[in-house]
mmCIF file of C-alpha atoms in Angstrom:
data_model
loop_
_atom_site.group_PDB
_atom_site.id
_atom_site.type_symbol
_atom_site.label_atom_id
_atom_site.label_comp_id
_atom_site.label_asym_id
_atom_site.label_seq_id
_atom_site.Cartn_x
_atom_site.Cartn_y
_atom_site.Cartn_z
ATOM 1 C CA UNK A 1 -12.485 -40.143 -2.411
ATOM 2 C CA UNK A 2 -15.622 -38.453 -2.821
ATOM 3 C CA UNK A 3 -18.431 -38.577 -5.373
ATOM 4 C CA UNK A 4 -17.166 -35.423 -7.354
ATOM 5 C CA UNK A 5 -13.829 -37.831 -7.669
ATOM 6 C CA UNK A 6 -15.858 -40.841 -8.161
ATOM 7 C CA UNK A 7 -17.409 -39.315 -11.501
ATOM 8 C CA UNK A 8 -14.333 -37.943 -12.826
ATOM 9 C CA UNK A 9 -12.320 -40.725 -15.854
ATOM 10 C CA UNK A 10 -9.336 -41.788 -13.905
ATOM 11 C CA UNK A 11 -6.857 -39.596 -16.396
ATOM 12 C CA UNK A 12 -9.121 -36.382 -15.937
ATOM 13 C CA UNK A 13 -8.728 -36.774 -12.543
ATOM 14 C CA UNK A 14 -5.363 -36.878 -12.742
ATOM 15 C CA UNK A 15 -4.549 -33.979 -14.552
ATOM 16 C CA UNK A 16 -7.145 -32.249 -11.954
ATOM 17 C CA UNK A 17 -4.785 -33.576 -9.041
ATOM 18 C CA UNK A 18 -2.058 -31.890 -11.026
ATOM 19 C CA UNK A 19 -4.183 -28.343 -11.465
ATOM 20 C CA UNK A 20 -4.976 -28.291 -7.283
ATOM 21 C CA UNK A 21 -0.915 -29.537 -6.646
ATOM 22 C CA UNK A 22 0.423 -26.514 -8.911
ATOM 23 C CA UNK A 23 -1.611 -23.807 -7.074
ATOM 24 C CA UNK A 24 -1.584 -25.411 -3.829
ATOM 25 C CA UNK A 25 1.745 -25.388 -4.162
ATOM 26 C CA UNK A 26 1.949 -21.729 -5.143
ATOM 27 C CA UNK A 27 -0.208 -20.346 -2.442
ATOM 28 C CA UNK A 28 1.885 -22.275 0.096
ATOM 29 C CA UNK A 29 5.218 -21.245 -0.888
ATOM 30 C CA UNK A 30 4.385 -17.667 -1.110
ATOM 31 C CA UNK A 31 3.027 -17.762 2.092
ATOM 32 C CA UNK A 32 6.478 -19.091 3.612
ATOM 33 C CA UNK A 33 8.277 -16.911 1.641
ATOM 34 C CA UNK A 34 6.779 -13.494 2.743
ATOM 35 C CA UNK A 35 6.083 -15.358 5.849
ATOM 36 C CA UNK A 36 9.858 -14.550 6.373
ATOM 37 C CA UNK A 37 8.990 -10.861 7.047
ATOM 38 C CA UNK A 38 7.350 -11.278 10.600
ATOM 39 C CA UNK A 39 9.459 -9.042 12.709
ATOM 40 C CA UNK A 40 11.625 -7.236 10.192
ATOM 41 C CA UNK A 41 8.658 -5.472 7.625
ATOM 42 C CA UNK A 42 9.436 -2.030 7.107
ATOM 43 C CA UNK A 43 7.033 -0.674 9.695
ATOM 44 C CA UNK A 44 5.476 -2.461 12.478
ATOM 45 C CA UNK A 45 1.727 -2.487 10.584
ATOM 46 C CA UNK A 46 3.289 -3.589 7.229
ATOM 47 C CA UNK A 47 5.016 -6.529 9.536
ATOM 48 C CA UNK A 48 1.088 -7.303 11.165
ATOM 49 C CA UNK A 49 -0.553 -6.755 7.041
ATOM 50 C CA UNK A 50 2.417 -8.956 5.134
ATOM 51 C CA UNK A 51 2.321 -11.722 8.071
ATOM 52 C CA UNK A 52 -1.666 -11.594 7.828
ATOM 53 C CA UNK A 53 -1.678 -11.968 4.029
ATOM 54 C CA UNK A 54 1.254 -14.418 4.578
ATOM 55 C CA UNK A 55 -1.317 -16.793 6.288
ATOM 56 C CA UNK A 56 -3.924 -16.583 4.682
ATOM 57 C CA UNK A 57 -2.006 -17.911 1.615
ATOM 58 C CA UNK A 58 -1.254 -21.242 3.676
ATOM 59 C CA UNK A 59 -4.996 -20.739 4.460
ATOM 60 C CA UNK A 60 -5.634 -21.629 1.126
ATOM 61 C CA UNK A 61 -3.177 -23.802 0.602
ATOM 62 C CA UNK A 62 -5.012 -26.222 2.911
ATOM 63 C CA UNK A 63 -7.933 -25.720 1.342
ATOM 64 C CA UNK A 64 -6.488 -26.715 -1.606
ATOM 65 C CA UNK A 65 -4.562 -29.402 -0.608
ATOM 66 C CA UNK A 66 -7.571 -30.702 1.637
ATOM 67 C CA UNK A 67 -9.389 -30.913 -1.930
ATOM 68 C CA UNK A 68 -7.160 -32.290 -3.347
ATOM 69 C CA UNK A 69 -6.930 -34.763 -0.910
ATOM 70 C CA UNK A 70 -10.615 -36.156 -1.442
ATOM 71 C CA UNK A 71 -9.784 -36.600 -4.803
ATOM 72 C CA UNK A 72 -6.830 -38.902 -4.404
ATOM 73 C CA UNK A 73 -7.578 -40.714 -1.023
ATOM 74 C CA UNK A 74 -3.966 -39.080 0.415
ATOM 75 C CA UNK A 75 -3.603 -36.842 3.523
ATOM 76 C CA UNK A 76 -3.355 -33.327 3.236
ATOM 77 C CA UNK A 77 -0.552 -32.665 6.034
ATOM 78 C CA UNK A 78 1.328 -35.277 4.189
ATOM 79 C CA UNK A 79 0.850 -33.781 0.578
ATOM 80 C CA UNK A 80 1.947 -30.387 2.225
ATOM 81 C CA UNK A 81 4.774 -31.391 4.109
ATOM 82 C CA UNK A 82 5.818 -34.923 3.161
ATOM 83 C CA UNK A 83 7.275 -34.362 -0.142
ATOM 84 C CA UNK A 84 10.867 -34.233 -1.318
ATOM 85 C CA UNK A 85 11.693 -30.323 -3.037
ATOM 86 C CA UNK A 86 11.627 -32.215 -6.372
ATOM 87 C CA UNK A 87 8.094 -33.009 -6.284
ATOM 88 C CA UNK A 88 7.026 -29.008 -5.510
ATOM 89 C CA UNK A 89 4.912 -27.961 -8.537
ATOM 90 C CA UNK A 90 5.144 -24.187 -7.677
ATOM 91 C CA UNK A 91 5.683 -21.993 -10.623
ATOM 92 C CA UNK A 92 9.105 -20.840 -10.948
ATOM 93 C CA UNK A 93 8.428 -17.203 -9.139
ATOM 94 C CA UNK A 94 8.133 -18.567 -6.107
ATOM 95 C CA UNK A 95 11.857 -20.316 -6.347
ATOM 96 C CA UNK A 96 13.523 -16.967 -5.418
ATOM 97 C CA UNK A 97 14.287 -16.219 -2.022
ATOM 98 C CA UNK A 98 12.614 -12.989 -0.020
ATOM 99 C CA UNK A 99 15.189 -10.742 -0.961
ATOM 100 C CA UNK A 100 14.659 -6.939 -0.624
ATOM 101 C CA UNK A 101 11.226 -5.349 -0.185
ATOM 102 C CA UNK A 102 10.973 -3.791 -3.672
ATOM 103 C CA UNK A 103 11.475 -7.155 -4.671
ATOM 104 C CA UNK A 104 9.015 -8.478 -2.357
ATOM 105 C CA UNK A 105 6.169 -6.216 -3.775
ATOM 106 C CA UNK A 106 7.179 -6.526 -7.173
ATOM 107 C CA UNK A 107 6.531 -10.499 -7.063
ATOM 108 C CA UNK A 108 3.770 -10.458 -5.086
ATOM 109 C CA UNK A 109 1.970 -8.051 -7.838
ATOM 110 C CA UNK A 110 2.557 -10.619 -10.271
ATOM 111 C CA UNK A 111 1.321 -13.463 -8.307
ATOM 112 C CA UNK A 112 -1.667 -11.577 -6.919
ATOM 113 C CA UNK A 113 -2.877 -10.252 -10.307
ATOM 114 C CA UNK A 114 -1.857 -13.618 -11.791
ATOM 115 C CA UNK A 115 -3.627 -15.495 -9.087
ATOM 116 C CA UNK A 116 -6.712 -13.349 -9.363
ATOM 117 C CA UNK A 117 -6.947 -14.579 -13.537
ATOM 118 C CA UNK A 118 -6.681 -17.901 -12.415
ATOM 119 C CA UNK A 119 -9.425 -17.810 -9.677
ATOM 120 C CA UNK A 120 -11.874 -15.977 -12.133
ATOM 121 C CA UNK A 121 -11.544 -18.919 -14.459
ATOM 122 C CA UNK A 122 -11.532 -21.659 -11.466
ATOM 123 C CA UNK A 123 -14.686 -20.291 -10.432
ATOM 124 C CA UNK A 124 -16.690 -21.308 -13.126
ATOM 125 C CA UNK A 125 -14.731 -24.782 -12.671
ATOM 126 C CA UNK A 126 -17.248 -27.625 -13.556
ATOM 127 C CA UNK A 127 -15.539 -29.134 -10.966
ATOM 128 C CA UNK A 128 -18.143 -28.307 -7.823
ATOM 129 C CA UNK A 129 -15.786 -28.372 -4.663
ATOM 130 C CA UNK A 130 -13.117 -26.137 -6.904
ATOM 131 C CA UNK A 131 -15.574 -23.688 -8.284
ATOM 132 C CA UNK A 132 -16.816 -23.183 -4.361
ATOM 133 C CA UNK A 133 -13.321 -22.851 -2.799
ATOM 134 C CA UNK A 134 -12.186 -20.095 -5.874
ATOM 135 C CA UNK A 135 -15.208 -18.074 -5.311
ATOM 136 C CA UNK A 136 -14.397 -18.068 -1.650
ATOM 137 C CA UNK A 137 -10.504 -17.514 -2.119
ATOM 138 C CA UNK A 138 -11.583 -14.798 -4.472
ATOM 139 C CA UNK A 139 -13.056 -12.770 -1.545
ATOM 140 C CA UNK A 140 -10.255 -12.908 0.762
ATOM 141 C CA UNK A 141 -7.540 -12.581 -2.160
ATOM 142 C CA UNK A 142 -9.626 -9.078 -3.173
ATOM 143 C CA UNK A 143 -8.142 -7.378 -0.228
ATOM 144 C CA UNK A 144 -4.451 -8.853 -1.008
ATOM 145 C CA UNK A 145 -4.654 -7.217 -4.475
ATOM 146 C CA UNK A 146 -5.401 -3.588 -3.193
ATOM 147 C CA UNK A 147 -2.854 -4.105 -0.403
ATOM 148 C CA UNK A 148 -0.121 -4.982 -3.361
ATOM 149 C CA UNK A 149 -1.645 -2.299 -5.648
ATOM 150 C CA UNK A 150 -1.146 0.558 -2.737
ATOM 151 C CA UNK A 151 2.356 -0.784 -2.491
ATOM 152 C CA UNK A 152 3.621 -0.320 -5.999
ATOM 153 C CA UNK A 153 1.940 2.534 -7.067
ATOM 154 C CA UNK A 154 3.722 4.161 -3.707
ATOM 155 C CA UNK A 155 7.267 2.334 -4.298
ATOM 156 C CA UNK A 156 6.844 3.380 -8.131
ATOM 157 C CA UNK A 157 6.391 7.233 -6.926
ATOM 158 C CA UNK A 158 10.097 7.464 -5.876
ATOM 159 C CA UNK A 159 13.067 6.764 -8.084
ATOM 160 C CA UNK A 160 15.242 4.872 -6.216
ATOM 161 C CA UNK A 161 12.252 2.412 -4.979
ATOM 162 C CA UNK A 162 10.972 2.649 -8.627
ATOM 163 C CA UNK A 163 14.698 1.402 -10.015
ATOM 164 C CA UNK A 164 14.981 -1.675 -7.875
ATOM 165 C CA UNK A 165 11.152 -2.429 -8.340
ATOM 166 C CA UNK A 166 12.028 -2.393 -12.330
ATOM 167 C CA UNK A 167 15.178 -4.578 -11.529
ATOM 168 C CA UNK A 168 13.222 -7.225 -9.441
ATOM 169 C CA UNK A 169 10.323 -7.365 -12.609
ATOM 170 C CA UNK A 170 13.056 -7.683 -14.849
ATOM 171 C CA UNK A 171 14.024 -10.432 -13.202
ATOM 172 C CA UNK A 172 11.242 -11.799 -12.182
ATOM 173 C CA UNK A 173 9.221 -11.818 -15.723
ATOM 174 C CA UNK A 174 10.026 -15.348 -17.482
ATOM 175 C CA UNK A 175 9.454 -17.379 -13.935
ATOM 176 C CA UNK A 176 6.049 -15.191 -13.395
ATOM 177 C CA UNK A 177 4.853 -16.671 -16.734
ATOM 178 C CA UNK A 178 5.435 -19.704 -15.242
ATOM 179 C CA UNK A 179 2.237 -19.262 -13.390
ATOM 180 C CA UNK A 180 0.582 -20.349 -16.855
ATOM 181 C CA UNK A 181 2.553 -23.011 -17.989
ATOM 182 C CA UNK A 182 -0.220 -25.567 -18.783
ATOM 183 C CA UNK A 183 -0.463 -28.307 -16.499
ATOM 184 C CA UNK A 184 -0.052 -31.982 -17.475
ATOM 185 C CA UNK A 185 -2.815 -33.228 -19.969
ATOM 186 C CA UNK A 186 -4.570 -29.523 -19.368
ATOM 187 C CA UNK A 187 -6.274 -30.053 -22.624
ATOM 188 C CA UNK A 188 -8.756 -32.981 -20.774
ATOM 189 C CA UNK A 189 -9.759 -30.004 -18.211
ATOM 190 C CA UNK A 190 -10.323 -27.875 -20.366
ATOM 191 C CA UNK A 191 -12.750 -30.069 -22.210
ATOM 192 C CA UNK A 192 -14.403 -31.370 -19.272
ATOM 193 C CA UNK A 193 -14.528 -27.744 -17.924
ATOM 194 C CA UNK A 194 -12.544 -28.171 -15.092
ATOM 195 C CA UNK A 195 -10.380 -26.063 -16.173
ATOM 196 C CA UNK A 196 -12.622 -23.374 -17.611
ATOM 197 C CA UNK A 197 -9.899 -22.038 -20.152
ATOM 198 C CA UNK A 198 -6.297 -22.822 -21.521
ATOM 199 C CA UNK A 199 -3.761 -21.300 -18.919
ATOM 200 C CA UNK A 200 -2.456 -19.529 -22.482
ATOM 201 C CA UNK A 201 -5.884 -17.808 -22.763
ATOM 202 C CA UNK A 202 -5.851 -16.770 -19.100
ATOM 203 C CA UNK A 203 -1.361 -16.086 -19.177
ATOM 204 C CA UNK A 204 -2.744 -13.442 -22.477
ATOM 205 C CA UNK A 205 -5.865 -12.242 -20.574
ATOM 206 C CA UNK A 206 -3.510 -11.236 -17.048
ATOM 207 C CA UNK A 207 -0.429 -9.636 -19.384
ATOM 208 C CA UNK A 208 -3.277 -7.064 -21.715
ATOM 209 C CA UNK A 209 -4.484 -6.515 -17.416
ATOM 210 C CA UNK A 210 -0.674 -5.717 -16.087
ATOM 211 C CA UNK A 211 1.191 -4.783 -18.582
ATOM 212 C CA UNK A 212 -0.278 -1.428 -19.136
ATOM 213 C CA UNK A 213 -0.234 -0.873 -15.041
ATOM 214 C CA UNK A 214 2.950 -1.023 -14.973
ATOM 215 C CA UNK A 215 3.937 0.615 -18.312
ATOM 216 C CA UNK A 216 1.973 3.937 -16.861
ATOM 217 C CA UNK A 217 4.447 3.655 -14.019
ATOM 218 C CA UNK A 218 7.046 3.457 -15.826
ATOM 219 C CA UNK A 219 8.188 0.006 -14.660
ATOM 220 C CA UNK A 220 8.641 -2.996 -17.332
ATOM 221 C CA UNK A 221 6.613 -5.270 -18.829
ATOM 222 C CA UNK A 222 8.256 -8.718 -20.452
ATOM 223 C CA UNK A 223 10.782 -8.979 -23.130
ATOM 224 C CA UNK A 224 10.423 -11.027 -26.449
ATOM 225 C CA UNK A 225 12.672 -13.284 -24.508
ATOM 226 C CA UNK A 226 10.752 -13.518 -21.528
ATOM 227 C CA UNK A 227 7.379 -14.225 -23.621
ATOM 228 C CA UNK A 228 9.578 -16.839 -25.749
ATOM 229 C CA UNK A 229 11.061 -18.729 -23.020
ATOM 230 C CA UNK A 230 9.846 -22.345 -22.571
ATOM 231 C CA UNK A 231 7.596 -22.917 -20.329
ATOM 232 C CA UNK A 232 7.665 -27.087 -20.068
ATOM 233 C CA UNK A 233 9.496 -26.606 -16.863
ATOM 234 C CA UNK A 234 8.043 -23.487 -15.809
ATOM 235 C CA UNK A 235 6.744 -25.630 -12.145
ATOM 236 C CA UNK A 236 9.418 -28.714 -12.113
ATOM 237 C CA UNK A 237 12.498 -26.325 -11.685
ATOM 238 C CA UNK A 238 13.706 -26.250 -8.576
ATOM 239 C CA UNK A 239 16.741 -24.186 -6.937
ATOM 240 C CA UNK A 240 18.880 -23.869 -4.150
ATOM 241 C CA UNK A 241 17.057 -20.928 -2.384
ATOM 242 C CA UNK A 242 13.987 -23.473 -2.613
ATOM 243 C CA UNK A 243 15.719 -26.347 -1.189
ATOM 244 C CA UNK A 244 16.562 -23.891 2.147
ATOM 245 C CA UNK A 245 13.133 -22.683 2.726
ATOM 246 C CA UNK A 246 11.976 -26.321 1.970
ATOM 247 C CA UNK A 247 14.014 -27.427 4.922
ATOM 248 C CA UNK A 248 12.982 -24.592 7.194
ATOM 249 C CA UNK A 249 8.716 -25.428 6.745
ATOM 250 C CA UNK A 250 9.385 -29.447 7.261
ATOM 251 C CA UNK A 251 11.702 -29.288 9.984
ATOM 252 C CA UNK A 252 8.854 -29.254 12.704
ATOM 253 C CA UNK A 253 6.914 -31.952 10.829
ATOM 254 C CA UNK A 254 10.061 -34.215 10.221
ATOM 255 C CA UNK A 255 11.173 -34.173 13.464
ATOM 256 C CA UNK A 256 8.224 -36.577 14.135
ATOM 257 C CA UNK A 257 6.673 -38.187 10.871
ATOM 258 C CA UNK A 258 2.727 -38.791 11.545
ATOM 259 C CA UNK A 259 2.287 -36.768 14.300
ATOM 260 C CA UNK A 260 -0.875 -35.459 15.527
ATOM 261 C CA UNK A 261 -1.048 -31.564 17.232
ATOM 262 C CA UNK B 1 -19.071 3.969 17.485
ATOM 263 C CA UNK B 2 -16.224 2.538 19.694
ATOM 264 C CA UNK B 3 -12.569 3.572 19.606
ATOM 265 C CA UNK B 4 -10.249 0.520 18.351
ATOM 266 C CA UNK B 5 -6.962 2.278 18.954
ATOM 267 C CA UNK B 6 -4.146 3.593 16.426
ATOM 268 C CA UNK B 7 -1.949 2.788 13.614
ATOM 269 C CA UNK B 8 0.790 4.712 11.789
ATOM 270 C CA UNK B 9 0.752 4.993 8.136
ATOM 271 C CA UNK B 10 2.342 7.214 5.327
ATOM 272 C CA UNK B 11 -1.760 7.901 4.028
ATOM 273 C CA UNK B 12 -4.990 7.031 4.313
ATOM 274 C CA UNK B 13 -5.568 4.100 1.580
ATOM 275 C CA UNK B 14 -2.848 2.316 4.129
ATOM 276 C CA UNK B 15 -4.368 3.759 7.112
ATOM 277 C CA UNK B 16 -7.740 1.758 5.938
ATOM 278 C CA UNK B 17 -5.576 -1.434 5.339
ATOM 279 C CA UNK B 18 -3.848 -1.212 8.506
ATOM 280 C CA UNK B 19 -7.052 -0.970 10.539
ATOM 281 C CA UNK B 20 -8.356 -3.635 8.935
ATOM 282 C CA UNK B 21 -5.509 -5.968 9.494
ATOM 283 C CA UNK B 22 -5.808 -4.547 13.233
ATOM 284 C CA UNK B 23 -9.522 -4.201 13.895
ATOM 285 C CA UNK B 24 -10.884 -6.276 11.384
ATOM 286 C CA UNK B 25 -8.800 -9.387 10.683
ATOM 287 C CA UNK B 26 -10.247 -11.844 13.160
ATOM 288 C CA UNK B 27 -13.846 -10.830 12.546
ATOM 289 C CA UNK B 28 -14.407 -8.884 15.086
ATOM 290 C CA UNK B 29 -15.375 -5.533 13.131
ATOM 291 C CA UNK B 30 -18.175 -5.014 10.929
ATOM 292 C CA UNK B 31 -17.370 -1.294 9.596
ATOM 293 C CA UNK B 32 -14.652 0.841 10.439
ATOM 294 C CA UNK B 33 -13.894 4.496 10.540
ATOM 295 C CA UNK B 34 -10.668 5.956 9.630
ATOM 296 C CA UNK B 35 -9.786 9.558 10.567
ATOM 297 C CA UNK B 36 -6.701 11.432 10.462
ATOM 298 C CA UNK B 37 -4.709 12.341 13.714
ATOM 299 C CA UNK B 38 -4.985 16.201 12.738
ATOM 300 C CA UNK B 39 -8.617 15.917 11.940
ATOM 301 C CA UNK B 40 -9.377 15.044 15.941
ATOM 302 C CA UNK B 41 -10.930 17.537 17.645
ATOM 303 C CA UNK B 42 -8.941 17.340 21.377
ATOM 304 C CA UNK B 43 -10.763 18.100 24.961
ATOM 305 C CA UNK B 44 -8.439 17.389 27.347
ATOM 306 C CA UNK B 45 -9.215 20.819 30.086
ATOM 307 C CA UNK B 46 -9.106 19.005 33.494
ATOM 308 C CA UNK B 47 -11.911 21.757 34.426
ATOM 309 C CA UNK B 48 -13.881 20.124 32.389
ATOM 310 C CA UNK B 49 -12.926 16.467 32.252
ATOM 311 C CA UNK B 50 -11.862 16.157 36.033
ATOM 312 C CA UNK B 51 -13.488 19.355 38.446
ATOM 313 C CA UNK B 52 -12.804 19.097 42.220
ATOM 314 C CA UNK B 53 -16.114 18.069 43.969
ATOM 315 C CA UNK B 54 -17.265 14.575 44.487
ATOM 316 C CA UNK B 55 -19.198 13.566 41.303
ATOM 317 C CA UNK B 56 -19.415 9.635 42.602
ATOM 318 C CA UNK B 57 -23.528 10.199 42.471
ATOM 319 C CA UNK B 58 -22.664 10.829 38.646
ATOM 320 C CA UNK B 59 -21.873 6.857 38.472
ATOM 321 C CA UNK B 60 -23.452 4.057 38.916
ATOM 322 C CA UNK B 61 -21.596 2.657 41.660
ATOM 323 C CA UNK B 62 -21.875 6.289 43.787
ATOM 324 C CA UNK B 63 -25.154 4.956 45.055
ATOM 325 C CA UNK B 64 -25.175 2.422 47.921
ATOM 326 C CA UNK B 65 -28.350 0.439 47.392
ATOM 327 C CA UNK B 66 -27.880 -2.558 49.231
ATOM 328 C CA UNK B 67 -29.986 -1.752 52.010
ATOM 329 C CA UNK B 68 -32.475 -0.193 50.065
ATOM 330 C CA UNK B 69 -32.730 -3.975 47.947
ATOM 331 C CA UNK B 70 -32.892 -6.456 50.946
ATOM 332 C CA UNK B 71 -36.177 -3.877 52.171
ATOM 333 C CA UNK B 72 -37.422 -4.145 48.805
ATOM 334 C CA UNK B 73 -36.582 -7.714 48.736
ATOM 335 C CA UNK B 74 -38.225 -8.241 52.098
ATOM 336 C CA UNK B 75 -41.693 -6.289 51.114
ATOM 337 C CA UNK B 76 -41.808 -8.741 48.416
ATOM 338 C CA UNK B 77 -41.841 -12.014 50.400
ATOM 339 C CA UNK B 78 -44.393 -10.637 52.807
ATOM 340 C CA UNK B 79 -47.478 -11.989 53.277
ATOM 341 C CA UNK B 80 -50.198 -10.449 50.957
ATOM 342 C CA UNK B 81 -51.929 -7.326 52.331
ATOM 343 C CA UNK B 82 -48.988 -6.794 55.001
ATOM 344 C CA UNK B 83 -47.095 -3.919 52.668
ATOM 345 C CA UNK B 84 -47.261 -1.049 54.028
ATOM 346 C CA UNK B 85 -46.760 -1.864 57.780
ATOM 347 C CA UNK B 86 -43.680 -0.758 58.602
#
């Protein structure tokens, strides 16, 4: 533990664990899901740009998971890779499998325009060693929002790619709201400023960003329904198509628990 | 400015992306110019690019100087007030 931990009340720091797991989590499972385009992208550069943005999501990951393991004494490897499916905290967008690449761009728009809400907020984190690694994720994650932008504004342009981009949002909505669903005792970050906002404030703030994106593209926003839907297990669901890919990123490090590369 | 090499795209906002995740993604660019195939301007004449007479005194290695570097070489060990001599 560090002294940033050291300071913290034992539940604050807690809940903070619970903040870096849930988007440590999502950074890393994005990254293996898309990561699961190397060699079959549409072109050859989209196969180099999705496998680059790809890694640097488990880029931050680490990061993330490497702060979060100075806060709790653990190992980071471990925390990653050591964990049963059931103990993932990733919101519930990232429990669908690759699927087509309309589908593909459609939830990587709302994770990268979620994720860059988030990051704004985290970067005014009283939390030091958070506020740092936000502001530096921000720069990288910059690039990864054009790069998403340029791909649905050009998939939106043609009808058929424009009909299976609105099928995959429709979808996709409810378990993209997910990426808001407060964390456990979020109210103590909020008032210690860890957590600069309520994930509801920032979950508003991203839907008045992308909801009139997509409306002038004539792709949908969320239903009543999807706004309505409960969010208590909006990062503890877990599904089958999670379970595979679970199995595919430990099978290297469970063929030899504890080893060193 | 230094030619990085090529990459297909439909237009030029992924043209910039693409270089960037080709030219630019480990670090190793710090600006990077984007131009359109049909905006090239091509000399490829052989007349011009490759004519028929020895041009080897055009390069660097056309000149043998290795004789010409011991002598200097030589002069410049000799005892003072000896240059000149030969």
């Amino acid at each position: 533990m560090n002294d940033f931990a050291h300071r913290l009340p034992d539940a604050t720091r807690e809940a903070l664990a619970e903040l870096l797991l849930a988007i440590a989590d999502d950074e890393f499972v994005i990254g293996f899901w898309d990561s699961e385009w190397t060699g079959i992208a549409p072109m050859l550069e989209e196969d180099v740009a999705t496998s680059s943005i790809s890694q640097d999501e488990i880029g931050h990951a680490r990061a993330l998971y490497e702060l979060l393991a100075e806060l709790t004494g653990q190992d980071a490897d471990e925390i990653a890779f050591g964990r049963r499916p059931e103990a993932y905290r990733h919101a519930a967008l990232m429990n669908h499998p690759r699927t087509d690449w309309a589908f593909t761009v459609a939830r990587r728009y709302l994770y990268e325009t979620a994720d860059a809400v988030r990051l704004e907020a985290l970067a005014r984190s009283s939390h030091e060693p958070l506020a740092q690694l936000a502001a530096k994720m921000r720069r990288e994650e910059r690039y990864h929002l054009m790069h998403l932008d340029t791909w649905l504004r050009r998939l939106a342009g043609s009808d058929a790619a424009r009909e299976r981009l609105a099928a995959a949002l429709r979808m996709l909505w409810a378990d993209a709201l997910a990426v808001f669903s407060p964390v456990p005792d979020e109210e103590l970050l909020v008032r210690g400023g860890e957590l600069p906002e309520p994930m509801a404030t920032l979950r508003s703030r991203w839907l008045e960003q992308v909801s009139p994106v997509l409306a002038g593209l004539g792709l949908p926003g969320p239903t009543s329904d999807d706004l309505t839907v409960a969010a208590d297990d909006g990062r503890t669901r877990r599904t089958d198509a999670f379970r595979w890919l679970h199995g595919e990123f430990t099978m290297v490090a469970a063929s030899e628990r504890g080893a060193t590369w | 400015m230094i030619h990085s090499g090529n990459v297909r795209a439909p237009d030029e906002e992924l043209a910039m992306h693409y270089a960037r995740e080709f030219y630019g993604r480990r670090q190793e660019s710090h600006r990077l110019w984007v131009v359109a195939r049909d905006a090239i301007t091509e000399l490829d004449d052989p007349d011009l690019l490759n004519p028929p007479f020895d041009r080897s005194f055009k390069r660097p290695g056309g000149y043998l100087i290795k004789h010409k570097l011991e002598a200097a070489k030589a002069r410049a060990n000799a005892p003072a007030g000896t240059e000149g001599s030969e």
